[in-house]
Tab-separated table of C-alpha atoms in Angstrom:
chain	number	residue	atom	x	y	z
A	1	UNK	CA	0.239	-4.979	16.639
A	2	UNK	CA	2.401	-1.900	16.636
A	3	UNK	CA	0.999	1.609	16.689
A	4	UNK	CA	2.702	4.973	16.442
A	5	UNK	CA	1.007	7.965	18.031
A	6	UNK	CA	0.641	10.862	15.630
A	7	UNK	CA	-1.192	13.875	17.011
A	8	UNK	CA	-3.164	11.671	19.360
A	9	UNK	CA	-4.171	9.217	16.640
A	10	UNK	CA	-2.957	5.629	16.452
A	11	UNK	CA	-1.216	4.761	13.198
A	12	UNK	CA	-0.822	1.054	12.588
A	13	UNK	CA	2.707	0.173	11.488
A	14	UNK	CA	4.306	-3.112	10.425
A	15	UNK	CA	8.071	-3.513	10.311
A	16	UNK	CA	9.520	-6.619	8.783
A	17	UNK	CA	12.486	-8.023	6.967
A	18	UNK	CA	16.223	-7.697	7.091
A	19	UNK	CA	17.647	-5.519	9.834
A	20	UNK	CA	20.329	-3.980	7.604
A	21	UNK	CA	19.977	-2.010	4.397
A	22	UNK	CA	18.135	1.100	3.316
A	23	UNK	CA	14.493	0.583	4.332
A	24	UNK	CA	11.498	0.903	2.081
A	25	UNK	CA	8.257	2.556	3.171
A	26	UNK	CA	5.144	1.498	1.271
A	27	UNK	CA	1.825	3.367	1.131
A	28	UNK	CA	-1.452	1.800	-0.018
A	29	UNK	CA	-4.468	3.137	-1.906
A	30	UNK	CA	-7.891	4.358	-0.798
A	31	UNK	CA	-10.822	2.574	0.833
A	32	UNK	CA	-10.061	-1.136	0.638
A	33	UNK	CA	-6.337	-0.407	0.715
A	34	UNK	CA	-4.531	-1.330	3.927
A	35	UNK	CA	-1.143	-2.711	4.932
A	36	UNK	CA	-2.455	-5.927	3.370
A	37	UNK	CA	-2.130	-4.367	-0.095
A	38	UNK	CA	1.641	-4.686	0.152
A	39	UNK	CA	1.888	-7.390	2.795
A	40	UNK	CA	0.435	-9.984	0.434
A	41	UNK	CA	2.199	-8.729	-2.694
A	42	UNK	CA	5.616	-7.092	-2.944
A	43	UNK	CA	6.621	-6.608	0.698
A	44	UNK	CA	7.628	-10.177	1.623
A	45	UNK	CA	10.114	-10.472	-1.242
A	46	UNK	CA	11.531	-7.004	-0.661
A	47	UNK	CA	11.927	-7.928	3.005
A	48	UNK	CA	14.594	-10.457	2.030
A	49	UNK	CA	16.911	-7.589	1.110
A	50	UNK	CA	16.023	-4.741	3.437
A	51	UNK	CA	13.771	-3.523	6.257
A	52	UNK	CA	10.205	-2.930	5.080
A	53	UNK	CA	7.780	-0.523	6.719
A	54	UNK	CA	4.070	-0.777	5.954
A	55	UNK	CA	1.470	1.453	7.540
A	56	UNK	CA	-2.252	2.059	7.348
A	57	UNK	CA	-3.201	5.506	6.110
A	58	UNK	CA	-5.384	7.494	8.498
A	59	UNK	CA	-8.911	6.125	8.477
A	60	UNK	CA	-7.823	2.866	6.853
A	61	UNK	CA	-7.093	-0.594	8.184
A	62	UNK	CA	-6.193	-0.435	11.877
A	63	UNK	CA	-5.257	3.260	11.917
A	64	UNK	CA	-7.574	5.721	13.617
A	65	UNK	CA	-9.603	8.095	11.453
A	66	UNK	CA	-8.891	11.815	11.755
A	67	UNK	CA	-11.204	13.636	14.150
A	68	UNK	CA	-11.526	16.541	11.724
A	69	UNK	CA	-12.406	14.292	8.776
A	70	UNK	CA	-9.364	15.441	6.786
A	71	UNK	CA	-8.215	12.624	4.518
A	72	UNK	CA	-6.393	14.813	1.973
A	73	UNK	CA	-3.100	13.743	0.464
A	74	UNK	CA	-1.478	16.758	2.136
A	75	UNK	CA	-2.600	15.608	5.583
A	76	UNK	CA	-1.590	12.041	4.777
A	77	UNK	CA	1.847	13.329	3.725
A	78	UNK	CA	2.198	15.034	7.095
A	79	UNK	CA	1.439	11.706	8.769
A	80	UNK	CA	4.074	10.032	6.612
A	81	UNK	CA	6.665	12.676	7.502
A	82	UNK	CA	5.892	12.279	11.199
A	83	UNK	CA	6.048	8.513	10.877
A	84	UNK	CA	9.506	8.427	9.256
A	85	UNK	CA	10.704	10.938	11.838
A	86	UNK	CA	9.365	8.736	14.617
A	87	UNK	CA	11.016	5.672	13.099
A	88	UNK	CA	14.225	7.680	12.669
A	89	UNK	CA	14.757	6.811	9.013
A	90	UNK	CA	17.504	9.082	7.691
A	91	UNK	CA	17.124	7.676	4.166
A	92	UNK	CA	14.528	5.370	2.677
A	93	UNK	CA	12.922	4.149	-0.507
A	94	UNK	CA	9.308	5.215	-0.944
A	95	UNK	CA	6.641	3.293	-2.850
A	96	UNK	CA	2.986	4.249	-3.189
A	97	UNK	CA	0.024	2.720	-4.968
A	98	UNK	CA	-2.822	4.864	-6.360
A	99	UNK	CA	-3.748	7.448	-3.707
A	100	UNK	CA	-0.734	6.230	-1.752
A	101	UNK	CA	1.376	7.293	-4.743
A	102	UNK	CA	-0.167	10.745	-4.485
A	103	UNK	CA	0.781	10.839	-0.806
A	104	UNK	CA	4.296	9.802	-1.848
A	105	UNK	CA	4.401	12.606	-4.423
A	106	UNK	CA	3.338	15.190	-1.815
A	107	UNK	CA	5.997	13.868	0.521
A	108	UNK	CA	8.704	13.848	-2.152
A	109	UNK	CA	7.962	17.443	-3.134
A	110	UNK	CA	8.500	18.620	0.408
A	111	UNK	CA	11.069	16.190	1.775
A	112	UNK	CA	12.626	14.540	-1.251
A	113	UNK	CA	16.145	14.888	0.080
A	114	UNK	CA	15.722	11.843	2.287
A	115	UNK	CA	14.488	9.572	-0.478
A	116	UNK	CA	16.749	6.872	-1.863
A	117	UNK	CA	14.175	6.227	-4.604
A	118	UNK	CA	10.549	6.967	-5.408
A	119	UNK	CA	8.265	4.498	-7.170
A	120	UNK	CA	4.737	5.515	-8.115
A	121	UNK	CA	2.470	2.561	-8.843
A	122	UNK	CA	-0.621	3.635	-10.797
A	123	UNK	CA	-0.413	7.217	-9.526
A	124	UNK	CA	-3.434	9.468	-10.088
A	125	UNK	CA	-1.775	11.752	-12.596
A	126	UNK	CA	-3.976	13.323	-15.199
A	127	UNK	CA	-3.408	12.880	-18.934
A	128	UNK	CA	-2.533	15.746	-21.247
A	129	UNK	CA	-5.529	17.663	-22.469
A	130	UNK	CA	-5.934	19.964	-25.404
A	131	UNK	CA	-8.731	22.561	-25.459
A	132	UNK	CA	-10.520	20.780	-22.698
A	133	UNK	CA	-10.433	17.481	-24.538
A	134	UNK	CA	-8.201	14.558	-24.008
A	135	UNK	CA	-5.435	14.187	-26.528
A	136	UNK	CA	-5.526	11.359	-29.030
A	137	UNK	CA	-3.121	9.031	-27.303
A	138	UNK	CA	-5.358	7.960	-24.471
A	139	UNK	CA	-6.524	4.701	-23.064
A	140	UNK	CA	-9.972	3.592	-24.272
A	141	UNK	CA	-11.598	3.901	-20.885
A	142	UNK	CA	-10.352	7.442	-20.475
A	143	UNK	CA	-11.445	8.520	-23.937
A	144	UNK	CA	-14.866	6.920	-23.640
A	145	UNK	CA	-15.671	8.426	-20.285
A	146	UNK	CA	-14.320	11.920	-20.641
A	147	UNK	CA	-13.455	14.116	-17.712
A	148	UNK	CA	-16.492	16.405	-17.942
A	149	UNK	CA	-18.984	13.591	-18.317
A	150	UNK	CA	-17.893	12.107	-15.045
A	151	UNK	CA	-18.855	15.177	-13.080
A	152	UNK	CA	-16.388	14.145	-10.432
A	153	UNK	CA	-13.040	15.370	-9.231
A	154	UNK	CA	-10.102	14.035	-11.219
A	155	UNK	CA	-8.952	11.584	-8.571
A	156	UNK	CA	-12.344	10.050	-8.048
A	157	UNK	CA	-12.455	8.006	-11.218
A	158	UNK	CA	-9.609	5.763	-10.183
A	159	UNK	CA	-10.907	5.429	-6.660
A	160	UNK	CA	-14.403	4.675	-7.934
A	161	UNK	CA	-13.150	1.936	-10.206
A	162	UNK	CA	-11.492	0.293	-7.274
A	163	UNK	CA	-14.435	0.831	-4.974
A	164	UNK	CA	-16.887	-0.577	-7.477
A	165	UNK	CA	-14.798	-3.627	-8.109
A	166	UNK	CA	-14.308	-4.303	-4.438
A	167	UNK	CA	-17.692	-3.127	-3.191
A	168	UNK	CA	-18.495	-6.374	-1.341
A	169	UNK	CA	-15.393	-5.971	0.792
A	170	UNK	CA	-16.486	-2.482	1.794
A	171	UNK	CA	-19.616	-3.858	3.386
A	172	UNK	CA	-17.706	-6.223	5.584
A	173	UNK	CA	-16.541	-6.080	9.155
A	174	UNK	CA	-13.521	-3.832	9.367
A	175	UNK	CA	-14.720	-1.401	6.718
A	176	UNK	CA	-17.867	-0.717	8.705
A	177	UNK	CA	-16.004	0.669	11.695
A	178	UNK	CA	-13.927	3.125	9.656
A	179	UNK	CA	-14.954	6.419	8.095
A	180	UNK	CA	-17.579	6.219	5.396
A	181	UNK	CA	-16.768	6.356	1.716
A	182	UNK	CA	-18.771	9.587	1.585
A	183	UNK	CA	-16.656	11.184	4.318
A	184	UNK	CA	-13.460	10.372	2.477
A	185	UNK	CA	-14.883	11.458	-0.862
A	186	UNK	CA	-16.115	14.756	0.553
A	187	UNK	CA	-12.754	15.399	2.164
A	188	UNK	CA	-10.971	14.858	-1.134
A	189	UNK	CA	-13.240	17.013	-3.262
A	190	UNK	CA	-10.794	19.909	-3.221
A	191	UNK	CA	-7.753	17.726	-3.751
A	192	UNK	CA	-5.358	19.553	-6.094
A	193	UNK	CA	-4.126	17.671	-9.137
A	194	UNK	CA	-0.474	16.914	-9.810
A	195	UNK	CA	0.801	19.815	-11.913
A	196	UNK	CA	3.537	19.878	-14.538
A	197	UNK	CA	5.598	21.866	-12.063
A	198	UNK	CA	5.100	19.113	-9.485
A	199	UNK	CA	6.294	16.541	-12.005
A	200	UNK	CA	9.372	18.613	-12.827
A	201	UNK	CA	10.243	18.799	-9.154
A	202	UNK	CA	10.041	15.079	-8.487
A	203	UNK	CA	13.439	13.633	-7.601
A	204	UNK	CA	15.601	12.185	-10.330
A	205	UNK	CA	15.339	8.437	-10.429
A	206	UNK	CA	11.562	8.466	-9.901
A	207	UNK	CA	9.836	5.608	-11.698
A	208	UNK	CA	6.222	4.896	-12.582
A	209	UNK	CA	4.544	1.485	-12.845
A	210	UNK	CA	1.308	1.112	-14.806
A	211	UNK	CA	-1.051	-1.662	-15.870
A	212	UNK	CA	-1.613	-2.208	-19.573
A	213	UNK	CA	-5.380	-2.365	-19.001
A	214	UNK	CA	-5.503	0.697	-16.781
A	215	UNK	CA	-6.946	4.067	-17.753
A	216	UNK	CA	-3.901	5.503	-16.030
A	217	UNK	CA	-1.909	4.654	-19.163
A	218	UNK	CA	-3.251	7.901	-20.570
A	219	UNK	CA	-0.707	9.812	-18.475
A	220	UNK	CA	2.240	8.388	-20.410
A	221	UNK	CA	2.468	11.091	-23.144
A	222	UNK	CA	2.367	13.795	-20.497
A	223	UNK	CA	5.051	12.148	-18.412
A	224	UNK	CA	7.230	11.758	-21.481
A	225	UNK	CA	6.722	15.414	-22.365
A	226	UNK	CA	7.309	16.861	-18.916
A	227	UNK	CA	9.775	14.385	-17.428
A	228	UNK	CA	11.261	12.186	-20.157
A	229	UNK	CA	13.814	10.870	-17.687
A	230	UNK	CA	11.195	9.194	-15.499
A	231	UNK	CA	11.281	5.456	-16.082
A	232	UNK	CA	7.878	4.006	-16.989
A	233	UNK	CA	7.207	0.291	-16.709
A	234	UNK	CA	3.986	-1.199	-18.048
A	235	UNK	CA	2.969	-4.691	-16.977
A	236	UNK	CA	-0.007	-6.908	-17.781
A	237	UNK	CA	-2.880	-5.941	-15.515
A	238	UNK	CA	-5.202	-3.237	-14.300
A	239	UNK	CA	-5.159	-0.622	-11.569
A	240	UNK	CA	-4.178	-3.212	-8.972
A	241	UNK	CA	-1.049	-4.011	-10.935
A	242	UNK	CA	0.845	-4.954	-7.775
A	243	UNK	CA	-1.640	-7.825	-7.464
A	244	UNK	CA	-2.089	-8.627	-11.155
A	245	UNK	CA	1.647	-8.686	-11.913
A	246	UNK	CA	3.187	-9.183	-8.499
A	247	UNK	CA	6.450	-10.727	-9.680
A	248	UNK	CA	7.038	-8.067	-12.350
A	249	UNK	CA	6.408	-5.265	-9.872
A	250	UNK	CA	8.717	-6.901	-7.344
A	251	UNK	CA	11.464	-7.279	-9.949
A	252	UNK	CA	11.139	-3.629	-10.875
A	253	UNK	CA	11.242	-2.486	-7.256
A	254	UNK	CA	14.274	-4.619	-6.489
A	255	UNK	CA	16.010	-3.231	-9.556
A	256	UNK	CA	15.225	0.364	-8.618
A	257	UNK	CA	16.319	-0.139	-5.032
A	258	UNK	CA	19.560	-1.820	-5.952
A	259	UNK	CA	20.490	0.890	-8.420
A	260	UNK	CA	22.482	3.898	-7.467
A	261	UNK	CA	20.622	7.110	-8.100
A	262	UNK	CA	23.162	9.726	-7.099
A	263	UNK	CA	20.978	12.474	-8.493
A	264	UNK	CA	18.602	11.853	-5.609
A	265	UNK	CA	21.223	13.251	-3.354
A	266	UNK	CA	22.243	16.192	-5.500
A	267	UNK	CA	21.516	19.553	-4.106
A	268	UNK	CA	18.065	20.373	-5.326
A	269	UNK	CA	16.816	23.463	-3.518
A	270	UNK	CA	13.207	22.713	-4.381
A	271	UNK	CA	13.549	19.372	-2.663
A	272	UNK	CA	15.140	20.496	0.527
A	273	UNK	CA	13.328	19.536	3.638
A	274	UNK	CA	10.380	21.714	4.424
A	275	UNK	CA	8.989	21.729	7.901
A	276	UNK	CA	5.390	20.721	8.138
A	277	UNK	CA	3.092	22.906	10.148
B	1	UNK	CA	-1.477	-26.144	17.293
B	2	UNK	CA	-4.918	-26.087	15.678
B	3	UNK	CA	-6.373	-24.909	18.978
B	4	UNK	CA	-3.818	-22.091	19.254
B	5	UNK	CA	-4.394	-20.829	15.701
B	6	UNK	CA	-8.150	-21.299	16.108
B	7	UNK	CA	-8.283	-19.149	19.228
B	8	UNK	CA	-6.339	-16.404	17.441
B	9	UNK	CA	-8.884	-16.480	14.633
B	10	UNK	CA	-11.778	-16.281	17.092
B	11	UNK	CA	-10.096	-13.345	18.777
B	12	UNK	CA	-9.725	-11.508	15.462
B	13	UNK	CA	-13.043	-12.283	13.847
B	14	UNK	CA	-15.195	-12.408	16.945
B	15	UNK	CA	-17.446	-15.241	17.997
B	16	UNK	CA	-20.512	-13.421	16.744
B	17	UNK	CA	-19.301	-13.634	13.169
B	18	UNK	CA	-18.324	-17.273	13.364
B	19	UNK	CA	-21.832	-18.349	14.396
B	20	UNK	CA	-21.861	-22.133	14.458
B	21	UNK	CA	-18.753	-22.577	12.339
B	22	UNK	CA	-16.280	-24.943	13.926
B	23	UNK	CA	-12.706	-24.194	12.909
B	24	UNK	CA	-10.933	-27.280	11.602
B	25	UNK	CA	-7.967	-28.127	9.406
B	26	UNK	CA	-10.136	-27.998	6.267
B	27	UNK	CA	-11.673	-24.620	7.083
B	28	UNK	CA	-10.745	-22.091	4.403
B	29	UNK	CA	-9.835	-18.541	5.339
B	30	UNK	CA	-11.577	-17.037	2.373
B	31	UNK	CA	-14.756	-19.007	1.721
B	32	UNK	CA	-15.572	-20.352	5.186
B	33	UNK	CA	-14.235	-17.699	7.517
B	34	UNK	CA	-14.541	-14.845	5.016
B	35	UNK	CA	-11.423	-13.444	6.583
B	36	UNK	CA	-10.616	-9.985	5.295
B	37	UNK	CA	-7.099	-9.247	4.180
B	38	UNK	CA	-6.458	-6.874	7.106
B	39	UNK	CA	-7.671	-9.573	9.477
B	40	UNK	CA	-5.239	-12.021	7.943
B	41	UNK	CA	-2.503	-9.462	8.531
B	42	UNK	CA	-3.565	-9.323	12.184
B	43	UNK	CA	-3.309	-13.093	12.359
B	44	UNK	CA	0.245	-12.872	10.999
B	45	UNK	CA	1.056	-10.243	13.633
B	46	UNK	CA	-0.315	-12.467	16.379
B	47	UNK	CA	1.776	-15.385	15.123
B	48	UNK	CA	4.860	-13.156	15.191
B	49	UNK	CA	4.085	-11.941	18.709
B	50	UNK	CA	3.594	-15.481	19.972
B	51	UNK	CA	6.349	-17.380	18.159
B	52	UNK	CA	8.876	-14.684	17.215
B	53	UNK	CA	11.531	-15.532	14.651
B	54	UNK	CA	10.788	-19.256	14.935
B	55	UNK	CA	7.842	-18.793	12.575
B	56	UNK	CA	8.892	-16.685	9.596
B	57	UNK	CA	5.521	-16.030	8.046
B	58	UNK	CA	6.843	-13.199	5.853
B	59	UNK	CA	9.474	-15.409	4.208
B	60	UNK	CA	6.822	-18.070	3.658
B	61	UNK	CA	4.544	-15.508	1.999
B	62	UNK	CA	7.334	-14.492	-0.369
B	63	UNK	CA	7.419	-18.010	-1.768
B	64	UNK	CA	3.656	-18.530	-1.908
B	65	UNK	CA	1.539	-17.796	-4.970
B	66	UNK	CA	-1.383	-15.430	-4.499
B	67	UNK	CA	-3.851	-18.047	-5.744
B	68	UNK	CA	-2.601	-20.450	-3.090
B	69	UNK	CA	-3.060	-17.780	-0.445
B	70	UNK	CA	-6.612	-17.102	-1.527
B	71	UNK	CA	-7.516	-20.774	-1.296
B	72	UNK	CA	-5.561	-21.430	1.880
B	73	UNK	CA	-7.017	-23.520	4.684
B	74	UNK	CA	-6.400	-23.310	8.404
B	75	UNK	CA	-4.674	-26.678	8.068
B	76	UNK	CA	-2.077	-25.267	5.675
B	77	UNK	CA	-1.189	-22.567	8.163
B	78	UNK	CA	-1.180	-24.937	11.124
B	79	UNK	CA	1.119	-27.331	9.271
B	80	UNK	CA	3.475	-24.493	8.386
B	81	UNK	CA	3.596	-23.199	11.970
B	82	UNK	CA	4.144	-26.680	13.396
B	83	UNK	CA	6.933	-27.429	10.905
B	84	UNK	CA	8.601	-24.088	11.656
B	85	UNK	CA	8.525	-24.708	15.393
B	86	UNK	CA	9.768	-28.233	14.893
B	87	UNK	CA	12.758	-27.123	12.829
B	88	UNK	CA	13.511	-24.309	15.282
B	89	UNK	CA	13.415	-26.588	18.326
B	90	UNK	CA	16.785	-27.699	19.728
B	91	UNK	CA	17.642	-31.257	18.680
B	92	UNK	CA	18.055	-33.869	21.375
B	93	UNK	CA	19.603	-37.230	20.722
């Protein structure tokens, strides 16, 4: 196994695939997410064309948990920045699933200039709301639940769905040695949502992949309003769309990565590299 | 080859978890060993460390359906590793 030292913590990294080509870095989702999320889905096929880098988020898989209990997307984005610096990746494609997509968004907003493309798979982006209520064009699950009724932070719904579905796995061996679900949840309580301004600042050529049975579909009207240029692909499946529709997701990723997105490299002051503290 | 793969599995899972289970060709990773996905990744890493490019597990995964992976037995993996090493070995006539 390969580990990279980031601030005294071990971050588990897997590098695979072709030695030439613009690499792709892939981030997984919360709790049961690990390098395995991509290793058993899209990564092997992508590895035929280019180097692939998978890593375990802090506190997940084989990566050490943070001593200060900080699991926020901002802290995870700092880890990602340090990781790509350590691996000396001058340009790379970035893919994130669920919370990993949020980490990718945070990274893109601060260091988007290095990105060759950005693909957000089931990102936790809130739907449009009107007067505190969800707008009409929402997925059934979203409309039935309602934000207020949940009594939870906006990001928690998606994570809870995944946790509930995969609860048996959380009781098993490797999950028991990591941080508790409660620790991660508490750390993410103050997690800021993705704002319209954030969406406007995402690099051109960003794409979003959603499942047709996912509550995340509710974000589509907002995305179309704020960033009509963002490509949205909807495939048959739920929140784990990279599992449910592996081949479709792979085809999309290969298409995105083979396309030329010159706008990614335009001068965009808001996307210039920002040093992390 | 079964012994080599079996010892890797024991190393990853730990003898305590295997209890009396004897690892054989028909042992399934999911139902019998209850191998977690991250543990399977570790097994792939160990194969790469031991056999290098001779065993291209990643390329094999790319051509394997997820359902087949879920139902995979130790024997399937052992056969794949043995075939890879066989094809990578220099031919003598």
